[in-house]
Backbone as JSON, one array per atom type, in Angstrom:
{
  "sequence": "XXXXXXXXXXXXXXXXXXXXXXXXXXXXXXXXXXXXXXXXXXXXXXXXXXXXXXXXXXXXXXXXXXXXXXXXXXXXXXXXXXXXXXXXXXXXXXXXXXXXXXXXXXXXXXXXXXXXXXXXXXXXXXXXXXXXXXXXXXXXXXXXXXXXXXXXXXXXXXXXXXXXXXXXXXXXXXXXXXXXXXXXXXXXXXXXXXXXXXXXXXXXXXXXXXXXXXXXXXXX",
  "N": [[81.96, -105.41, -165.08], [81.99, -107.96, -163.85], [79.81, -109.0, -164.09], [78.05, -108.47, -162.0], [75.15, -108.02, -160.3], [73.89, -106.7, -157.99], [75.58, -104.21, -155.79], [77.38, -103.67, -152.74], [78.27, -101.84, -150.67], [80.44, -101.58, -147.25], [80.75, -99.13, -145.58], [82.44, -96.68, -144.35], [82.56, -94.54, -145.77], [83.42, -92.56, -146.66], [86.31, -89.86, -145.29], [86.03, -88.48, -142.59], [83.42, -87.88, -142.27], [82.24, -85.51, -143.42], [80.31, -82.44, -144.45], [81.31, -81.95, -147.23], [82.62, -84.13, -147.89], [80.75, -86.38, -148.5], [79.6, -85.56, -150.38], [81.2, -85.23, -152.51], [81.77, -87.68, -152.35], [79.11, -89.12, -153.57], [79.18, -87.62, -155.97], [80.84, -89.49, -157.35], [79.6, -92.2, -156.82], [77.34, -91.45, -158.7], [79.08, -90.61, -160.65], [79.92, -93.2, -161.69], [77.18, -94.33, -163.24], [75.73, -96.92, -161.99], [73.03, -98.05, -161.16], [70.94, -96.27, -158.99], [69.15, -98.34, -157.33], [70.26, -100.65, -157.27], [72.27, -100.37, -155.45], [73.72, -100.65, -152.34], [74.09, -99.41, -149.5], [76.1, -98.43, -145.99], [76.85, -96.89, -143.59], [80.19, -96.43, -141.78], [82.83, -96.07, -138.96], [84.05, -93.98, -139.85], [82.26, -92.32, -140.99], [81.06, -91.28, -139.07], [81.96, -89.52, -137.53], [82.26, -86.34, -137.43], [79.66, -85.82, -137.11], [77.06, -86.94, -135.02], [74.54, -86.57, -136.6], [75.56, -87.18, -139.4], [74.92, -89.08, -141.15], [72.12, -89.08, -141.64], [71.35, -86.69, -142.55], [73.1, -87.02, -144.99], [71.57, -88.78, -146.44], [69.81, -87.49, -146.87], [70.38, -85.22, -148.14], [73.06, -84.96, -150.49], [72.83, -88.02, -150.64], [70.71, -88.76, -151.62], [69.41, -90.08, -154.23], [69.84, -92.92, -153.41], [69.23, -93.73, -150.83], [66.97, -95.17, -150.21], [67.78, -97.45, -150.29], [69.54, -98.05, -148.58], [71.0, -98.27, -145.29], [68.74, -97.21, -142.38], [66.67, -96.67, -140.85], [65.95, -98.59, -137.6], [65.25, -102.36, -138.82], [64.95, -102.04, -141.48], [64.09, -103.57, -144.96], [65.43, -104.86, -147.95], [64.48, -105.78, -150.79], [65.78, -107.99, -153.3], [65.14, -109.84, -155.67], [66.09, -113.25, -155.21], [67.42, -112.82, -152.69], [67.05, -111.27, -149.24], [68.59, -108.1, -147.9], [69.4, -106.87, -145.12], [70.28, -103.52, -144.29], [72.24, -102.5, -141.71], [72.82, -99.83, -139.46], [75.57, -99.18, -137.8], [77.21, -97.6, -136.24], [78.71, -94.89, -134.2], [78.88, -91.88, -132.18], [81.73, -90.41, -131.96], [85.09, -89.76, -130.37], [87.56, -89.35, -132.63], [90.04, -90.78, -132.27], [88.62, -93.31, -131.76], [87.53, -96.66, -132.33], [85.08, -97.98, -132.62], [82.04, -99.3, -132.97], [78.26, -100.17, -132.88], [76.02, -102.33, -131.96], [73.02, -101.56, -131.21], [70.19, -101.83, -128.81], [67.52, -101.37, -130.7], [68.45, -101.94, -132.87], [69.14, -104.44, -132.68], [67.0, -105.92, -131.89], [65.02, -105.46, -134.0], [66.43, -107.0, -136.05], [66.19, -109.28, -134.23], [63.5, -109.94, -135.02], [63.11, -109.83, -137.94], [64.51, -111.83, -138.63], [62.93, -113.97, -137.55], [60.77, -113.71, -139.63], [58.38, -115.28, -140.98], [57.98, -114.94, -143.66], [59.86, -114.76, -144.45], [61.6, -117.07, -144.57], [62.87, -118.99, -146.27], [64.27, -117.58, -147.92], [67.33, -116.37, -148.94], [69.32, -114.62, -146.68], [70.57, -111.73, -146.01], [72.46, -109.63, -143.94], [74.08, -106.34, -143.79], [76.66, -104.1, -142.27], [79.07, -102.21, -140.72], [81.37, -102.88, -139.15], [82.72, -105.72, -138.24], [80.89, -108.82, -137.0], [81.7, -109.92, -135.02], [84.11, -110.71, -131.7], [86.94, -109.04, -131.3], [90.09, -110.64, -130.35], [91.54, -109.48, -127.88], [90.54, -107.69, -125.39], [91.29, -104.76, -124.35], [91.54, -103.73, -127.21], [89.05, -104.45, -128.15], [87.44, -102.78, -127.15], [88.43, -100.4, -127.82], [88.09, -100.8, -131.21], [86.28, -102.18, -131.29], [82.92, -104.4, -132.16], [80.15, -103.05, -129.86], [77.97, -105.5, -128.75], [78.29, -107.9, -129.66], [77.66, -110.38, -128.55], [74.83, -110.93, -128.93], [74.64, -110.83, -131.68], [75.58, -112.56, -132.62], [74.97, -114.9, -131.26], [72.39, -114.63, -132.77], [72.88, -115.29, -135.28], [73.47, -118.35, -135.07], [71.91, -119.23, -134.42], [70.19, -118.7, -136.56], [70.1, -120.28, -140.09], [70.23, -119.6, -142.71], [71.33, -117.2, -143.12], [73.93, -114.56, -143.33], [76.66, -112.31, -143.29], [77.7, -109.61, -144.46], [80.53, -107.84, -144.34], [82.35, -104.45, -143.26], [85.48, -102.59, -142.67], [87.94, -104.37, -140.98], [89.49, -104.43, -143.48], [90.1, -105.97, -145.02], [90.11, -110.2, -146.35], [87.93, -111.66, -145.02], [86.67, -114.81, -143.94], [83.82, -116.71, -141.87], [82.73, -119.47, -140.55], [79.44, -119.65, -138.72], [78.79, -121.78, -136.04], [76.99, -124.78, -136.55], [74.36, -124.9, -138.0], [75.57, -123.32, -140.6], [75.4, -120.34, -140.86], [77.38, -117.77, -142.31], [80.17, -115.46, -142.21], [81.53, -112.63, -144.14], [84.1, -110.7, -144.99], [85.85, -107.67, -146.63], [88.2, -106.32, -148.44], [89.81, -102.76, -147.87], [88.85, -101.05, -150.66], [90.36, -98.45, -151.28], [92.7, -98.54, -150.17], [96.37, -99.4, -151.82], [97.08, -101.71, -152.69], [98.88, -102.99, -154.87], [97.97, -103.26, -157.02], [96.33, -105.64, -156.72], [93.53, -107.99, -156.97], [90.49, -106.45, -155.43], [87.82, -106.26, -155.07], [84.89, -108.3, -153.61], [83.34, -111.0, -154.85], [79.85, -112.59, -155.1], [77.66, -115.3, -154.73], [73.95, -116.47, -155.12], [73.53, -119.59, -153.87], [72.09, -122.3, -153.74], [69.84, -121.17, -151.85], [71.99, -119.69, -150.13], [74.49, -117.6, -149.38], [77.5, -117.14, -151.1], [80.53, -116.73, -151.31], [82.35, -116.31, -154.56], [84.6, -115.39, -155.02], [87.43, -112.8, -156.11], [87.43, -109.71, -158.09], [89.2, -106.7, -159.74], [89.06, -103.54, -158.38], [89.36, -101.54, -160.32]],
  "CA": [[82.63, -106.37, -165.95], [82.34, -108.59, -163.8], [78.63, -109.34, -164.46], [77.34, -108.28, -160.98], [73.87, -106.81, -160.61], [73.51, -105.71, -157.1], [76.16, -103.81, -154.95], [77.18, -103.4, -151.24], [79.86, -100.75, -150.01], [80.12, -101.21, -145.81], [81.12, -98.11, -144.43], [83.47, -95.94, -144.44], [82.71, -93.99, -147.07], [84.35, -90.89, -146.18], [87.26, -89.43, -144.16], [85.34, -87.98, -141.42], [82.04, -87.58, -142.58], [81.64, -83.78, -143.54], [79.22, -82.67, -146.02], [81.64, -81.99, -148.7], [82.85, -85.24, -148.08], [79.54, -87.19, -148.74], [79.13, -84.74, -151.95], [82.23, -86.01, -153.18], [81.39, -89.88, -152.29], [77.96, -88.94, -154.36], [79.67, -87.76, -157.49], [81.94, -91.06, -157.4], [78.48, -92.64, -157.33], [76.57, -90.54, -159.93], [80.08, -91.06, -162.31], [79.42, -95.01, -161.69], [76.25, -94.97, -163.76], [75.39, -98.13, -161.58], [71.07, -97.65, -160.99], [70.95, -96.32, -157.25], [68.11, -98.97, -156.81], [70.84, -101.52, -157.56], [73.23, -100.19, -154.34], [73.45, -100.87, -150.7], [75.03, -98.86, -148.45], [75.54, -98.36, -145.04], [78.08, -95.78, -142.56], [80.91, -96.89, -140.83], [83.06, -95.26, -138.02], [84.65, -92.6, -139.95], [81.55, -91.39, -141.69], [80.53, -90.24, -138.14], [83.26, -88.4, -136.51], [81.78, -85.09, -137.84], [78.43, -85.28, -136.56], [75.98, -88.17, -134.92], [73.56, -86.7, -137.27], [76.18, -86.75, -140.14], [74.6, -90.2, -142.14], [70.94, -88.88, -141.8], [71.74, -85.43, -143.38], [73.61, -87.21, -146.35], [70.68, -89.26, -146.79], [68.44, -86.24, -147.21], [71.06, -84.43, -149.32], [73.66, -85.87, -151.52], [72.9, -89.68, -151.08], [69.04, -89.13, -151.29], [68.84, -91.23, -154.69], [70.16, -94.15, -152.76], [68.96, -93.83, -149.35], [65.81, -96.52, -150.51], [68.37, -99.06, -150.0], [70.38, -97.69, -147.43], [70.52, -98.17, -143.82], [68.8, -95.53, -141.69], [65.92, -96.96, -139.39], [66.6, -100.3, -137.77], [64.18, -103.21, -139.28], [65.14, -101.64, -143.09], [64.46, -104.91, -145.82], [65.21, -104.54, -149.35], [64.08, -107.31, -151.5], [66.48, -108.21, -154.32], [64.62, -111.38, -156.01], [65.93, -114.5, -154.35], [68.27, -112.48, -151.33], [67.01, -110.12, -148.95], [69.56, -107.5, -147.35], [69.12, -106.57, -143.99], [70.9, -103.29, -143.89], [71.89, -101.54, -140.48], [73.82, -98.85, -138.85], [76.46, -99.78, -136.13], [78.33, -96.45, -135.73], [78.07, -93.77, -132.77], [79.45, -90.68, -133.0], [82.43, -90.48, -130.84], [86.68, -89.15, -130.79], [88.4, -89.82, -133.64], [90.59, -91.76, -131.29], [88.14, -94.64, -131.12], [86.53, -96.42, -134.25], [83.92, -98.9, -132.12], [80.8, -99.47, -133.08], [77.43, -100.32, -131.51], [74.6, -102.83, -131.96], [72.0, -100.69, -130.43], [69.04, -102.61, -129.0], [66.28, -101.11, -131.68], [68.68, -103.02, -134.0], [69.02, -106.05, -132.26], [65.31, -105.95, -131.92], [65.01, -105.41, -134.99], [67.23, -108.4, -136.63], [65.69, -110.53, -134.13], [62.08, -110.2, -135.51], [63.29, -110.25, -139.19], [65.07, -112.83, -138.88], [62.14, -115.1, -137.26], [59.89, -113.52, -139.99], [57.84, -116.82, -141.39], [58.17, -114.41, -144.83], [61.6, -114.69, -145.18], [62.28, -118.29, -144.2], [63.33, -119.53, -147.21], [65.3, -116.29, -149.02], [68.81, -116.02, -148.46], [69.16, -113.34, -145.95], [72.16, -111.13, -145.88], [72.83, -108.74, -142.86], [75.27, -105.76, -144.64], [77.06, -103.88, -141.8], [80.77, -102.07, -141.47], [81.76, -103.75, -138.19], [82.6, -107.39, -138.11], [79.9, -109.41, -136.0], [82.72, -111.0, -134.01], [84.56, -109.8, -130.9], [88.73, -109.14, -131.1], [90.72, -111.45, -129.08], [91.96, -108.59, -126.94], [89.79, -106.23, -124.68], [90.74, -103.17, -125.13], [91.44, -103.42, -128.52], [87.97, -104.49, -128.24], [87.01, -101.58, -126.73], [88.85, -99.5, -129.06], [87.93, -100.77, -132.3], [85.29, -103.62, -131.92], [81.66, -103.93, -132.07], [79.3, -103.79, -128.58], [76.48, -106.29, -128.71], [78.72, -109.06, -130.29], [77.3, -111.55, -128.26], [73.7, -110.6, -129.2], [74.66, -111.13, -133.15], [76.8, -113.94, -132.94], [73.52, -115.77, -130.9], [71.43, -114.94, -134.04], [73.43, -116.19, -136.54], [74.42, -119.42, -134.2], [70.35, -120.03, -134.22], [69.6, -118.93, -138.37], [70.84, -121.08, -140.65], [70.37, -118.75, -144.23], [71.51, -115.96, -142.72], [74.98, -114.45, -143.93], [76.83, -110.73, -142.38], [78.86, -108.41, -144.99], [80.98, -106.24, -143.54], [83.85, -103.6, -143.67], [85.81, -101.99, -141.31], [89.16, -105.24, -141.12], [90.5, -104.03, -144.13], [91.23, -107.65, -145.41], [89.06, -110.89, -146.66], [87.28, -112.6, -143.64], [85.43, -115.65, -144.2], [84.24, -117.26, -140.9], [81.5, -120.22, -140.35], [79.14, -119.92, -137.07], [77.89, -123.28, -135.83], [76.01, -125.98, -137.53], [73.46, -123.8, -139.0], [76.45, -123.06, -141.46], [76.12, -119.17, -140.91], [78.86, -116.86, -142.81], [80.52, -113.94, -142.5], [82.24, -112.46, -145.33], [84.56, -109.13, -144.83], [86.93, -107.67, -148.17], [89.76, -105.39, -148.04], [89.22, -101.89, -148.51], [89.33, -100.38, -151.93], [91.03, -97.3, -151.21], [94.18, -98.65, -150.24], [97.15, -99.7, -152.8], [97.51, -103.18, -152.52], [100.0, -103.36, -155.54], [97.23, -104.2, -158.23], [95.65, -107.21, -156.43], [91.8, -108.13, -156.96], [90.02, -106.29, -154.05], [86.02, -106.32, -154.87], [84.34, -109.85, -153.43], [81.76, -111.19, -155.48], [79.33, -113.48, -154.46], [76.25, -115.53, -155.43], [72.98, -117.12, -154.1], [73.29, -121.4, -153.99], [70.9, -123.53, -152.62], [69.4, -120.54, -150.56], [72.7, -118.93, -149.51], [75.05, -116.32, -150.05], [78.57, -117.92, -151.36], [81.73, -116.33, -152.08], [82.62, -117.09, -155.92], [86.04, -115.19, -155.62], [87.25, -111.25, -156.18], [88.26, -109.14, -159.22], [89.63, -105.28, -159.45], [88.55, -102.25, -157.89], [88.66, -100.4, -161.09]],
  "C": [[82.41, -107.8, -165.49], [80.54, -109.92, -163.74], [77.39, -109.01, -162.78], [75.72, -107.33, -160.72], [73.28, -106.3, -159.17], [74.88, -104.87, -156.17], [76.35, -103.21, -153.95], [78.45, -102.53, -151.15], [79.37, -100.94, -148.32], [80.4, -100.47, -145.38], [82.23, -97.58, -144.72], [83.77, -95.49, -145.79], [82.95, -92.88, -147.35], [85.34, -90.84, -145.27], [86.65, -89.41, -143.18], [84.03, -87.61, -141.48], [81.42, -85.92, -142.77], [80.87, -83.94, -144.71], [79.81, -82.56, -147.44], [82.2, -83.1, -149.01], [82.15, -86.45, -148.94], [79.15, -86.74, -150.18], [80.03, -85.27, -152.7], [82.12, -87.24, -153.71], [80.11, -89.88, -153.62], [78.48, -88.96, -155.59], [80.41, -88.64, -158.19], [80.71, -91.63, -157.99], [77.74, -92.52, -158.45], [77.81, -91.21, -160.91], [79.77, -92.69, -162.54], [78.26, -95.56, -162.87], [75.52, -96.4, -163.73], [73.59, -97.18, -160.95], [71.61, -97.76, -159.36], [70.02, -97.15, -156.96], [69.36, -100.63, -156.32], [72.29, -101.27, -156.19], [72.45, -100.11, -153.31], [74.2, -99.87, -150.31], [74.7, -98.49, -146.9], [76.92, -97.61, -144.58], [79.1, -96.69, -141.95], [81.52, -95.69, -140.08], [83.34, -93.89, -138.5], [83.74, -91.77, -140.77], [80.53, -90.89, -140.26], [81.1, -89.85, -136.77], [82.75, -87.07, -136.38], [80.9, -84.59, -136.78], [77.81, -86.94, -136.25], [74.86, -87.94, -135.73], [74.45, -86.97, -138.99], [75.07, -88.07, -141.46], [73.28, -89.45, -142.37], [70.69, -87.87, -142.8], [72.25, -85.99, -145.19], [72.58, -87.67, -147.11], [69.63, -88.71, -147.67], [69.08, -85.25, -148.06], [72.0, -85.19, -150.31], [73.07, -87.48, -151.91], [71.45, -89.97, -151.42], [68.41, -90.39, -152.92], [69.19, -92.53, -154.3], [69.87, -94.08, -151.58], [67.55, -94.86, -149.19], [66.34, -97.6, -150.22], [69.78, -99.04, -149.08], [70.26, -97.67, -146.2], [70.68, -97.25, -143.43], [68.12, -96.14, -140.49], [65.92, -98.68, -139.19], [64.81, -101.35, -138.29], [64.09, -102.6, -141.13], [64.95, -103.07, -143.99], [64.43, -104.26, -146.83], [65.84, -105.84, -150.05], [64.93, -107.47, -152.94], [66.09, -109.62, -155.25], [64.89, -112.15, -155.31], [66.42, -113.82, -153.02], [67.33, -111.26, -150.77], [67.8, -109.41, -147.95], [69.1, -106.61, -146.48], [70.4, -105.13, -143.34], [70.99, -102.51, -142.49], [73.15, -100.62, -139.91], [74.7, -99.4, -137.88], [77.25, -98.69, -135.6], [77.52, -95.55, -134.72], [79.13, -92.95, -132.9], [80.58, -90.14, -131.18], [84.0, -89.8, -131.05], [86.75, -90.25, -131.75], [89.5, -90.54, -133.23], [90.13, -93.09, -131.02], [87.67, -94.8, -132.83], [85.87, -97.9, -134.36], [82.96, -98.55, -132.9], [79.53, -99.86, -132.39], [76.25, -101.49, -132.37], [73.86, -102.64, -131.52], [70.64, -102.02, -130.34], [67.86, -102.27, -129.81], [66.64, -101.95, -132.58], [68.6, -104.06, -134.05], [67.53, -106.33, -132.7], [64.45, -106.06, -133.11], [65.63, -106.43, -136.14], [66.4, -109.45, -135.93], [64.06, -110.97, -135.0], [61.92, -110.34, -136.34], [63.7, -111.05, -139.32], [64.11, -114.59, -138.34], [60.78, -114.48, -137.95], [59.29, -115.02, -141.06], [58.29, -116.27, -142.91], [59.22, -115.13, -145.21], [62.33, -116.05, -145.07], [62.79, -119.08, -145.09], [64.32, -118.47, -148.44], [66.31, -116.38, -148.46], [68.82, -114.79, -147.78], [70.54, -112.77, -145.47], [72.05, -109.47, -144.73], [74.19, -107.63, -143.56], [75.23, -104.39, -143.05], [78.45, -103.07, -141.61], [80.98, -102.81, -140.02], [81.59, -105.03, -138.38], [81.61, -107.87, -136.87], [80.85, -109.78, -134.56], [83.6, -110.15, -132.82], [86.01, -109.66, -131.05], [88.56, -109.84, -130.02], [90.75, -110.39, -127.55], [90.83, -107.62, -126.35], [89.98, -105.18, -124.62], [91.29, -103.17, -126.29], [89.76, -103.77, -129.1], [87.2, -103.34, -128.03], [87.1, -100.59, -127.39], [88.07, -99.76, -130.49], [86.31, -102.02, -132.64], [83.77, -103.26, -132.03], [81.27, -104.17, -130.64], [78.19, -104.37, -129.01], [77.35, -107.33, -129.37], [77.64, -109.93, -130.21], [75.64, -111.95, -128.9], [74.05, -110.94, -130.85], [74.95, -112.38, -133.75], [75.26, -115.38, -132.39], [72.49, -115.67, -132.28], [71.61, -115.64, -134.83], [73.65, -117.59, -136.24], [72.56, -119.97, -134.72], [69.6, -119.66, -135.55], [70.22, -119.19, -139.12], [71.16, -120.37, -142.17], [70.99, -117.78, -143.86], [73.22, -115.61, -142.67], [74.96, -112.5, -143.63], [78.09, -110.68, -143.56], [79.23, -107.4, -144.4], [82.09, -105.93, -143.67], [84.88, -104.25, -142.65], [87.82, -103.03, -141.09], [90.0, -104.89, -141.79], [90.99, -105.25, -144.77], [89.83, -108.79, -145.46], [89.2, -111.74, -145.05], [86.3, -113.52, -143.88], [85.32, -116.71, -142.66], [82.87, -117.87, -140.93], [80.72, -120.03, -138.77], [77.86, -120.71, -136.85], [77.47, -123.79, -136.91], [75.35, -125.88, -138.68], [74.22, -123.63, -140.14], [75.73, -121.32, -141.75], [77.1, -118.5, -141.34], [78.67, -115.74, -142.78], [81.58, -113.39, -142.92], [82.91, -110.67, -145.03], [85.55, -109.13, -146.29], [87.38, -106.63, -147.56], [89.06, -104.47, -148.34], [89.52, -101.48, -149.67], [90.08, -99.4, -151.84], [92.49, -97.53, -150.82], [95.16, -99.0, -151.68], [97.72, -101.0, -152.35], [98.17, -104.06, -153.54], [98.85, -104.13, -156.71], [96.4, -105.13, -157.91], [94.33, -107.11, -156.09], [91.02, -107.27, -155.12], [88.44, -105.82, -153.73], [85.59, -107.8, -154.87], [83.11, -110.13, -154.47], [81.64, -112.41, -154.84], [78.05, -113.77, -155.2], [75.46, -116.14, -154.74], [73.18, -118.4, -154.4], [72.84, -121.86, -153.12], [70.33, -122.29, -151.54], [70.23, -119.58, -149.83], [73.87, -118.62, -149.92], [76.39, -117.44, -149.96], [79.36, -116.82, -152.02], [82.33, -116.66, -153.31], [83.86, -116.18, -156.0], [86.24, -113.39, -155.84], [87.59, -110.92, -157.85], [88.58, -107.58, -158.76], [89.0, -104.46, -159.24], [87.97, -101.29, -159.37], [89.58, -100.58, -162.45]]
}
């Protein structure tokens, strides 16, 4: 409705990540009649409680008409005309007690070299993630719930100036500038809660080169 033509879900797109879970999430999808070319997606913590292979499997079964634009292996681009979306995994498969994440160095490694690709130096470049880039105040709530490799993400974005991080996982809108460069990173509430009616899908658009928040409307 609200005229949008590409869409991102970050993570956590299941309870615990079982397979009838992901079959479920699928037929949500499928009822959507949104073109799987036209979705992003990527895992967060609780879609790999199950299994560390649990995302790969969905990929290759239920989610397989969307897994073209889904993060699986790190260095993934998918070209959307002016933006391109850099998506990547951050989860590790750990107790349901914890619900960290990881910036694995293949990924890092992988962001850094896309992100100093001469290609892309002029496209709006969007990083889609379920962990926030940023570290909690607190340490072990860091530990508990945050991402590892902050520092390693937060240095990218500090040193590329187009470059813009969607992500889950907060539960709540996050808009935060990093450095000069004018870097953003944009988090939205989750849909699945009951937040009494109130707008809780972000939209956004490309200006001058980079990704801009234009405001939310309803889940459904």
């Amino acid at each position: 409705r609200a005229g949008a033509d590409h869409f991102v879900i970050s993570g956590d797109l299941t309870e615990v990540g079982t397979p009838d879970q992901f079959e479920a999430f699928a037929e949500e999808l499928s009822a959507s009649e949104i073109d799987p070319e036209s979705i992003t997606l990527v895992p967060g913590n609780h879609d790999a409680y199950t299994s560390g292979e649990a995302w790969k499997r969905a990929l290759e079964g239920p989610l397989r008409p969307y897994a073209s634009g889904a993060a699986l292996e790190p260095g993934r681009v998918i070209e959307r005309g002016d933006i391109v979306l850099l998506p990547i995994d951050v989860t590790c498969f750990q107790s349901i007690a914890r619900s960290a994440g990881e910036l694995s160095p293949a990924n890092g490694d992988a962001l850094e070299h896309r992100l100093s690709d001469p290609a892309l130096e002029k496209r709006a470049i969007v990083v889609v993630q379920h962990h926030q880039p940023f570290a909690h105040a607190r340490g072990a709530w860091q530990w508990i719930d945050g991402l590892r490799g902050t520092a390693r993400i937060m240095d990218l974005l500090a040193r590329h100036s187009r470059v813009s991080v969607l992500h889950g996982h907060m539960h709540k809108v996050v808009d935060r500038i990093v450095g000069l460069g004018m870097s953003r990173i944009f988090g939205a509430p989750a849909i699945v809660e009951d937040n009494e009616g109130e707008p809780r899908v972000r939209l956004y658009e490309v200006r001058d080169g980079a990704l801009e928040s234009i405001g939310m409307c309803p889940a459904a």
